[in-house]
mmCIF file of C-alpha atoms in Angstrom:
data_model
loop_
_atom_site.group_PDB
_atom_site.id
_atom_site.type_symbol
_atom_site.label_atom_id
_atom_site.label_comp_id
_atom_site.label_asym_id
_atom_site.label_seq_id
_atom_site.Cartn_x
_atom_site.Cartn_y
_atom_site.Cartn_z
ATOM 1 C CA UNK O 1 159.192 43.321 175.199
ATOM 2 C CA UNK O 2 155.721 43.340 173.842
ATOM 3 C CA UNK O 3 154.178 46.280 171.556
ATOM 4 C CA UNK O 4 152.310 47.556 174.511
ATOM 5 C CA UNK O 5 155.221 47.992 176.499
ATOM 6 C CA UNK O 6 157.703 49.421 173.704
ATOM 7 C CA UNK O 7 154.686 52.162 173.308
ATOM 8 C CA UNK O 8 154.729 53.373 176.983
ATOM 9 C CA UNK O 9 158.153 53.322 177.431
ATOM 10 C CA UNK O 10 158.414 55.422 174.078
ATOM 11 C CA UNK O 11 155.835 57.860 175.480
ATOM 12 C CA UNK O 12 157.635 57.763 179.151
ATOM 13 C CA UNK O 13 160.855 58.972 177.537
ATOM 14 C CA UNK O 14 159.244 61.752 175.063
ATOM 15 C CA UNK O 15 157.629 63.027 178.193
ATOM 16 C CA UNK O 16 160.804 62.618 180.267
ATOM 17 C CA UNK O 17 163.583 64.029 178.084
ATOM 18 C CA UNK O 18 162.608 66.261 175.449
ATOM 19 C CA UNK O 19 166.172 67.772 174.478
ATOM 20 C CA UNK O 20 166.263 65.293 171.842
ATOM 21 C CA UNK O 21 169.315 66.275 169.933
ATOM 22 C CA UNK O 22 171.543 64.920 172.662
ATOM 23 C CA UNK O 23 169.904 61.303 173.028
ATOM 24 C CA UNK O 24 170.294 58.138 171.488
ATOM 25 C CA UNK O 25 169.147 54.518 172.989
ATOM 26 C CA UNK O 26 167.091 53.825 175.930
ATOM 27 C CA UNK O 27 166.047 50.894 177.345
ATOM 28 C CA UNK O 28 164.412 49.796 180.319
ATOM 29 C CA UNK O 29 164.297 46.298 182.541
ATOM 30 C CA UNK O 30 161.529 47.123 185.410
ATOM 31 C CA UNK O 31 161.680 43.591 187.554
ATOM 32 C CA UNK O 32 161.591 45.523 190.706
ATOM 33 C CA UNK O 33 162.173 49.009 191.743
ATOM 34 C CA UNK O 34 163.415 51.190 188.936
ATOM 35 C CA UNK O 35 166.848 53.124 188.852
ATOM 36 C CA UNK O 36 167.021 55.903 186.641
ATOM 37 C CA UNK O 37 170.156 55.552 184.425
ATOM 38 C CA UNK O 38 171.519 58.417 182.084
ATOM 39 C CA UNK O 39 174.308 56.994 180.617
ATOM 40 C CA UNK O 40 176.639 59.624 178.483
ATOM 41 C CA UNK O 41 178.689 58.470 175.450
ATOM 42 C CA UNK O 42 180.452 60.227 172.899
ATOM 43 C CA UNK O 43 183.701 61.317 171.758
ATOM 44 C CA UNK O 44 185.298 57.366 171.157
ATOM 45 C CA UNK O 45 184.021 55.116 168.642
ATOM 46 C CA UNK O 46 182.660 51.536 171.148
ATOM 47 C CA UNK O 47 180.780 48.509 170.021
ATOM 48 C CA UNK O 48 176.860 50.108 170.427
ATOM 49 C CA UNK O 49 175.080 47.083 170.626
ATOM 50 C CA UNK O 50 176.646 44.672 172.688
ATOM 51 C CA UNK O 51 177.821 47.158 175.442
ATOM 52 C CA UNK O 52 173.650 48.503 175.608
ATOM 53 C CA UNK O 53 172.926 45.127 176.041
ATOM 54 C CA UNK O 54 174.668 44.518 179.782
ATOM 55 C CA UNK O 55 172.131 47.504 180.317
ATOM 56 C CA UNK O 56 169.530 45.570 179.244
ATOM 57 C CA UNK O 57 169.957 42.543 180.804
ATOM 58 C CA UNK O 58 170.085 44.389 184.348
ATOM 59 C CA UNK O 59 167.085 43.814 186.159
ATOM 60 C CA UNK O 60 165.382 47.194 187.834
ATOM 61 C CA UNK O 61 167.670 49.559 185.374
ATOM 62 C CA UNK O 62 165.470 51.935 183.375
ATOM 63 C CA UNK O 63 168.323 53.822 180.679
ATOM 64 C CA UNK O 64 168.806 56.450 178.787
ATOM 65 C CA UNK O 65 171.604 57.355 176.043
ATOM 66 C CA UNK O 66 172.990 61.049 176.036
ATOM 67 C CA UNK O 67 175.448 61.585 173.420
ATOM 68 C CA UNK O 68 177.964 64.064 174.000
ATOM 69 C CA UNK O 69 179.305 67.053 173.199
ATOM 70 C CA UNK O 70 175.091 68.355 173.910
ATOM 71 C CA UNK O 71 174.787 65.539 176.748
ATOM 72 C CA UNK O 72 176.801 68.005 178.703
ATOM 73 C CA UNK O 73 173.883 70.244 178.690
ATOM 74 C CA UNK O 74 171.769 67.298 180.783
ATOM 75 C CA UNK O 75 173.647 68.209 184.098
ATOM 76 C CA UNK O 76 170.890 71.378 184.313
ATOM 77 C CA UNK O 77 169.295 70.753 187.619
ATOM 78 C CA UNK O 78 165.573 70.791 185.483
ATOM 79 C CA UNK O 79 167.031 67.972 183.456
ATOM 80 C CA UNK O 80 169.302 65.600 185.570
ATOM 81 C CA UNK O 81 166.235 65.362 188.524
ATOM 82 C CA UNK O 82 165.253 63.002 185.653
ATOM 83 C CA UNK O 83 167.670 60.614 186.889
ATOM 84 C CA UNK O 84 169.296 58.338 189.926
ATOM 85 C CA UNK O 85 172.719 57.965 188.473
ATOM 86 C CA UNK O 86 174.953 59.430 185.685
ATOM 87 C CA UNK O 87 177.037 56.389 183.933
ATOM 88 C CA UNK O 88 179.888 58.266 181.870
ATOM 89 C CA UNK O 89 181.263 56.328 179.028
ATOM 90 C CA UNK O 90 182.179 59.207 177.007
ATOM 91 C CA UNK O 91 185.801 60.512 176.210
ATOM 92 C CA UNK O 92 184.668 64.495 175.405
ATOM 93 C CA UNK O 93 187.058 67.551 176.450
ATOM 94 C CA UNK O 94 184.683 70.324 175.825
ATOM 95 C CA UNK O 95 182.588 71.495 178.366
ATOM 96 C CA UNK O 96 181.209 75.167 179.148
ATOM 97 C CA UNK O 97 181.415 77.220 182.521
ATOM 98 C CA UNK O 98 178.135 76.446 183.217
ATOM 99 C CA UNK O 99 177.668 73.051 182.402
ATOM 100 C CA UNK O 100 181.015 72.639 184.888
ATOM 101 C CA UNK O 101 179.186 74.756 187.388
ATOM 102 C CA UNK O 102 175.856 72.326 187.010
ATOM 103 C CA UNK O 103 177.835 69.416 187.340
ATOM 104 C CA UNK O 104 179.416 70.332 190.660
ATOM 105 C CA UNK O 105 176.433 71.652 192.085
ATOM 106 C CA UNK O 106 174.902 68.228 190.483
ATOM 107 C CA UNK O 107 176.962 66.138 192.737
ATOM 108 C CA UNK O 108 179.082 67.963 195.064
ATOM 109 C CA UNK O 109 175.555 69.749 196.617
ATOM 110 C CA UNK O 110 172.960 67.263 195.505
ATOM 111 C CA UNK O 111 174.551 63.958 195.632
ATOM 112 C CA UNK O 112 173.840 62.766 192.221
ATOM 113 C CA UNK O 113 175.205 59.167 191.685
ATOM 114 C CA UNK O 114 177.762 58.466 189.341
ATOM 115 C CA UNK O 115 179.571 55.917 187.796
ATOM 116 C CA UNK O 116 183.016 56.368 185.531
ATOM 117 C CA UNK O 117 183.654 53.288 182.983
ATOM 118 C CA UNK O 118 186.791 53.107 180.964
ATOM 119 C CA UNK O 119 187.997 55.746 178.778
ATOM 120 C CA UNK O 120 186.177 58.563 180.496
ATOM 121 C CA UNK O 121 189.392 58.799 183.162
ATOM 122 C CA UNK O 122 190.203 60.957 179.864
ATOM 123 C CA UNK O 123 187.441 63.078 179.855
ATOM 124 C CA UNK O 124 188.351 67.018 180.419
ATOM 125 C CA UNK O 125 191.874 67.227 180.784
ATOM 126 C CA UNK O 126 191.907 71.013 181.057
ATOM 127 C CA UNK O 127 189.150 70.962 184.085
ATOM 128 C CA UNK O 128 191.409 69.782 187.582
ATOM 129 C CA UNK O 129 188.018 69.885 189.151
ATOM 130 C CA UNK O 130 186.788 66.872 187.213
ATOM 131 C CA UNK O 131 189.883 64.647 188.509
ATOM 132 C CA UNK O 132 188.683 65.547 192.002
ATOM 133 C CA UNK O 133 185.500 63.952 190.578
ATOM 134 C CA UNK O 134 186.397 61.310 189.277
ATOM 135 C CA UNK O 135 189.275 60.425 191.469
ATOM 136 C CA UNK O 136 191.815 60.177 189.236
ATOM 137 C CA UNK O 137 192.892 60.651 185.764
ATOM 138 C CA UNK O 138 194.625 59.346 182.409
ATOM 139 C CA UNK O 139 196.813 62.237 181.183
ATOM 140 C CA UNK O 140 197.058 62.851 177.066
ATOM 141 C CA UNK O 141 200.566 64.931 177.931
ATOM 142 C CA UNK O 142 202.850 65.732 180.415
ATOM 143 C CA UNK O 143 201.642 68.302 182.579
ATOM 144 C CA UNK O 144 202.309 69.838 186.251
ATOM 145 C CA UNK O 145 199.149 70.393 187.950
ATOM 146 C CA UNK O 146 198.764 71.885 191.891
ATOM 147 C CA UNK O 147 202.891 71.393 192.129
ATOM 148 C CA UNK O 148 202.457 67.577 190.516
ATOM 149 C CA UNK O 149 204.137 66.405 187.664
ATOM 150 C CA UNK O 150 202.277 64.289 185.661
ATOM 151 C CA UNK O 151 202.760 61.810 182.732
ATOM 152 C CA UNK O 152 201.068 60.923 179.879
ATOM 153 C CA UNK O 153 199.573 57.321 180.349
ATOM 154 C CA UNK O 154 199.403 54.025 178.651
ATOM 155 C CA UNK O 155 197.412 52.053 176.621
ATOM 156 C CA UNK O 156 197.516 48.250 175.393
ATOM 157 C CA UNK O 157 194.852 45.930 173.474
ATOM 158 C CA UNK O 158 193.667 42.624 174.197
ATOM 159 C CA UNK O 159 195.162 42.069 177.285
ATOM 160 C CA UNK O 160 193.891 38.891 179.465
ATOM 161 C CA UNK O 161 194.844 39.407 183.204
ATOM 162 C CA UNK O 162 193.431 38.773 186.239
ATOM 163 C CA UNK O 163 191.107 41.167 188.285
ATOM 164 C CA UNK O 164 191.640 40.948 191.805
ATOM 165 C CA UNK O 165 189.207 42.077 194.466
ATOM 166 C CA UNK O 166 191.005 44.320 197.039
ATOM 167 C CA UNK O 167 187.740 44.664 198.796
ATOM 168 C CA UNK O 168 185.126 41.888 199.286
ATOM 169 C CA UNK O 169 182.718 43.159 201.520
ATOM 170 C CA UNK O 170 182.287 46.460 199.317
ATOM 171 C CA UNK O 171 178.760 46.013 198.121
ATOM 172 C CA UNK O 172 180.412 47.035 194.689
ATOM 173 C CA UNK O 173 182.404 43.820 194.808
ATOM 174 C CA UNK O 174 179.773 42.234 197.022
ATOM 175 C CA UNK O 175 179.440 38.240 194.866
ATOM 176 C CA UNK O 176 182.421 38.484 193.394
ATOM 177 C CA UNK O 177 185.730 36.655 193.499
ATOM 178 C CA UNK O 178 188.742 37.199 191.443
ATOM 179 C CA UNK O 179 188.299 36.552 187.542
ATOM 180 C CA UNK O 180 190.135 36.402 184.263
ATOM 181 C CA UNK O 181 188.781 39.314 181.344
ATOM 182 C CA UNK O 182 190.431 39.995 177.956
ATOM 183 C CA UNK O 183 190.241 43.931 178.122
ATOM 184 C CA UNK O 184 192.377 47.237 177.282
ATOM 185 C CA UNK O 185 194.532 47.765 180.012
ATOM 186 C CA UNK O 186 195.880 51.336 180.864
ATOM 187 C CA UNK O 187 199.355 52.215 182.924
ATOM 188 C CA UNK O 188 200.466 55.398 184.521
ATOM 189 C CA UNK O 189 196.996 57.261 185.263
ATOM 190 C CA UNK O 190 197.002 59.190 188.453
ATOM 191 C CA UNK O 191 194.846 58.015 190.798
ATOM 192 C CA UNK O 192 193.967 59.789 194.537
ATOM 193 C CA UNK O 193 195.678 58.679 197.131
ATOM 194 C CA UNK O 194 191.869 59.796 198.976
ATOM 195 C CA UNK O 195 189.941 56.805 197.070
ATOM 196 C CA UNK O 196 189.044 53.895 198.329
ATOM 197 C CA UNK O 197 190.798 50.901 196.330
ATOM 198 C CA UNK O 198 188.431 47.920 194.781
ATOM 199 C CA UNK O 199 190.284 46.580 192.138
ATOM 200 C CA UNK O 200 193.782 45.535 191.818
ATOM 201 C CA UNK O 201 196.073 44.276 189.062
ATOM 202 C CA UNK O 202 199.073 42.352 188.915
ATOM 203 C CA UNK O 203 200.596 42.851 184.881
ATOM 204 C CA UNK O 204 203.518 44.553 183.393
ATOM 205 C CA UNK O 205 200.925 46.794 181.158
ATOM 206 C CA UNK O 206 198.592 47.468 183.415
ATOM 207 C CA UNK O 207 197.992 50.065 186.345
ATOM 208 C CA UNK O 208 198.088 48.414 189.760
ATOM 209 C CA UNK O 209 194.571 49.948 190.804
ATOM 210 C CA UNK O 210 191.847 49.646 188.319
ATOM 211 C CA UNK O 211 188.720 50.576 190.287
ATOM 212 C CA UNK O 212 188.012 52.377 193.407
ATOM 213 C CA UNK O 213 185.083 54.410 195.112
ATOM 214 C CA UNK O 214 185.075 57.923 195.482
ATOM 215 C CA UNK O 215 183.296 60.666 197.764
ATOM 216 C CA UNK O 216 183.076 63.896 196.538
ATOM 217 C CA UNK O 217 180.761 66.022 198.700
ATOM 218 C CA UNK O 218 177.307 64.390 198.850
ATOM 219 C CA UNK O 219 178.056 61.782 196.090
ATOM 220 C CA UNK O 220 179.338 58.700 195.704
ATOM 221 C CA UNK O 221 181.402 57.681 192.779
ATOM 222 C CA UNK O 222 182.395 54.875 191.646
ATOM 223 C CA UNK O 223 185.298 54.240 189.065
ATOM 224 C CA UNK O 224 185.919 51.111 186.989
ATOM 225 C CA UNK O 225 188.777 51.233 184.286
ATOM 226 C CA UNK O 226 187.411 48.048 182.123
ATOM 227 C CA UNK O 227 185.473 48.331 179.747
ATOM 228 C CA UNK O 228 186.970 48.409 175.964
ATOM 229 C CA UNK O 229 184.844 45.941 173.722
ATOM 230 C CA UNK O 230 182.929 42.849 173.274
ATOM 231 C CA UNK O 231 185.205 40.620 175.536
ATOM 232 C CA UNK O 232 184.594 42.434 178.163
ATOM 233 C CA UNK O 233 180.627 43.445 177.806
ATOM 234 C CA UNK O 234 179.787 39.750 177.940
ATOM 235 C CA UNK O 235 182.234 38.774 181.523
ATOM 236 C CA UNK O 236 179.472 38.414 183.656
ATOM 237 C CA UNK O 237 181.791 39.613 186.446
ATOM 238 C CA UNK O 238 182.139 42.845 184.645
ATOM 239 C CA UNK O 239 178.222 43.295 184.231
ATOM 240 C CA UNK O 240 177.598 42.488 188.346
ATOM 241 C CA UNK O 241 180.685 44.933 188.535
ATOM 242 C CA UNK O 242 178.497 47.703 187.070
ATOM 243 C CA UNK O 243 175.258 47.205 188.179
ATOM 244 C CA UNK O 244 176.353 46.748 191.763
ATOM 245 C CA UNK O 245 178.178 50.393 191.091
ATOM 246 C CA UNK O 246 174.543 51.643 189.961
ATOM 247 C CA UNK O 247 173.296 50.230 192.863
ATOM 248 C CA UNK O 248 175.683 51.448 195.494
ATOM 249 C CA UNK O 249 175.873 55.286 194.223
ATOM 250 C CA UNK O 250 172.241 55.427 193.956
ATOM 251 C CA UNK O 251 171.948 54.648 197.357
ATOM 252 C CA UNK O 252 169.716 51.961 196.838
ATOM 253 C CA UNK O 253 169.990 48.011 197.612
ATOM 254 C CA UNK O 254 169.722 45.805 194.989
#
């Protein structure tokens, strides 16, 4: 990008977002329309630089960074008009009244897009609104929730499985075939029986359902459960995964 450019998109973004405490990165690849991208980390140490670069290498994807716990004050109406779709990669359980008010209202009455990755299926845990969200949920402890009992899930490193694509003609899985990843798998996450199922998995340490859509009021959500390092940034199928996500909850065609 040349010096010209870096300067207006700096000057964009200062205009744009001026809570500054709660941002980090941005980025922006305009071949084509622009999507607006706020994507929210925080709260679980990740690999920064080779997990912004999938968002850098997606053409049409203008991104932003919000770091969490103050990211959580983005979901203001003033501030998240700023942006298509929300991308959560954070793991956070803090969250005020009002910012779970805003975030309803966000997406439930304005159709916000957004798009879960990986370890935020933990965000929350004390909030049963956000697993209506989301769609499902990885549980830290044993709890009973609305007459359910739930279990605590699990977690295992450097798995290598194959993804399989329950849906084809999604356009979230729209190019892709099955594939092969190294990832973090997780097992025994509740997951809605209201979704709509994308993703399956056939391993001993791994959930059956990995990824699945989502409505909740006006928006569309879309959940993926990869997502842990390096291995995973750099499967091409995993980077089409995401940005057709972006695409599809934006309501926009790629």
């Amino acid at each position: 990008m040349t010096k010209f450019w870096l300067t207006i998109t700096s000057l964009f973004w200062v205009a744009l977002l001026p809570d500054l405490k709660a941002l980090g990165n941005d980025g922006v690849n305009t071949k084509g329309h622009v999507i607006r991208v706020l994507v929210v980390t925080g709260g679980h140490d990740f690999e920064r630089e080779p997990f912004f670069a999938m968002f850098q290498a997606m053409p049409g994807i203008q991104w932003r960074e919000a770091i969490q716990p103050a990211a959580n004050d983005l979901y203001a109406e003033d501030e998240a008009k700023k942006y298509d779709v929300i991308v959560l990669y954070d793991m956070v359980q803090t969250i005020t009244e009002n910012q779970k008010q805003s975030l309803v209202r966000l997406l439930k009455e304005q159709g916000k897009g957004l798009v879960g990755l990986h370890h935020c299926i933990v965000d929350y845990q004390d909030w049963p609104e956000f697993r209506r969200i989301l769609g499902g949920r990885y549980y830290l402890s044993k709890r009973t929730e609305e007459g359910m009992e739930l279990q605590p899930g699990e977690f295992y490193h450097d798995q290598k499985f194959t993804v399989q694509i329950a849906d084809p003609v999604h356009p979230v899985t729209q190019g892709l075939k099955d594939f092969e990843i190294d990832d973090e798998t997780y097992k025994g996450f509740y997951v809605s029986p209201g979704v709509k199922e994308l993703l399956r998995v056939s391993h001993p340490k791994s959930a059956p359902v990995i990824g699945w859509t989502n409505q909740y009021g006006k928006a569309r959500v879309a959940y993926i459960q990869l997502g842990h390092g390096p291995a995973a940034f750099g499967n091409p199928n995993y980077r089409r995964l995401i940005l057709n996500a972006i695409h599809w909850v934006s309501r926009k065609k790629e």
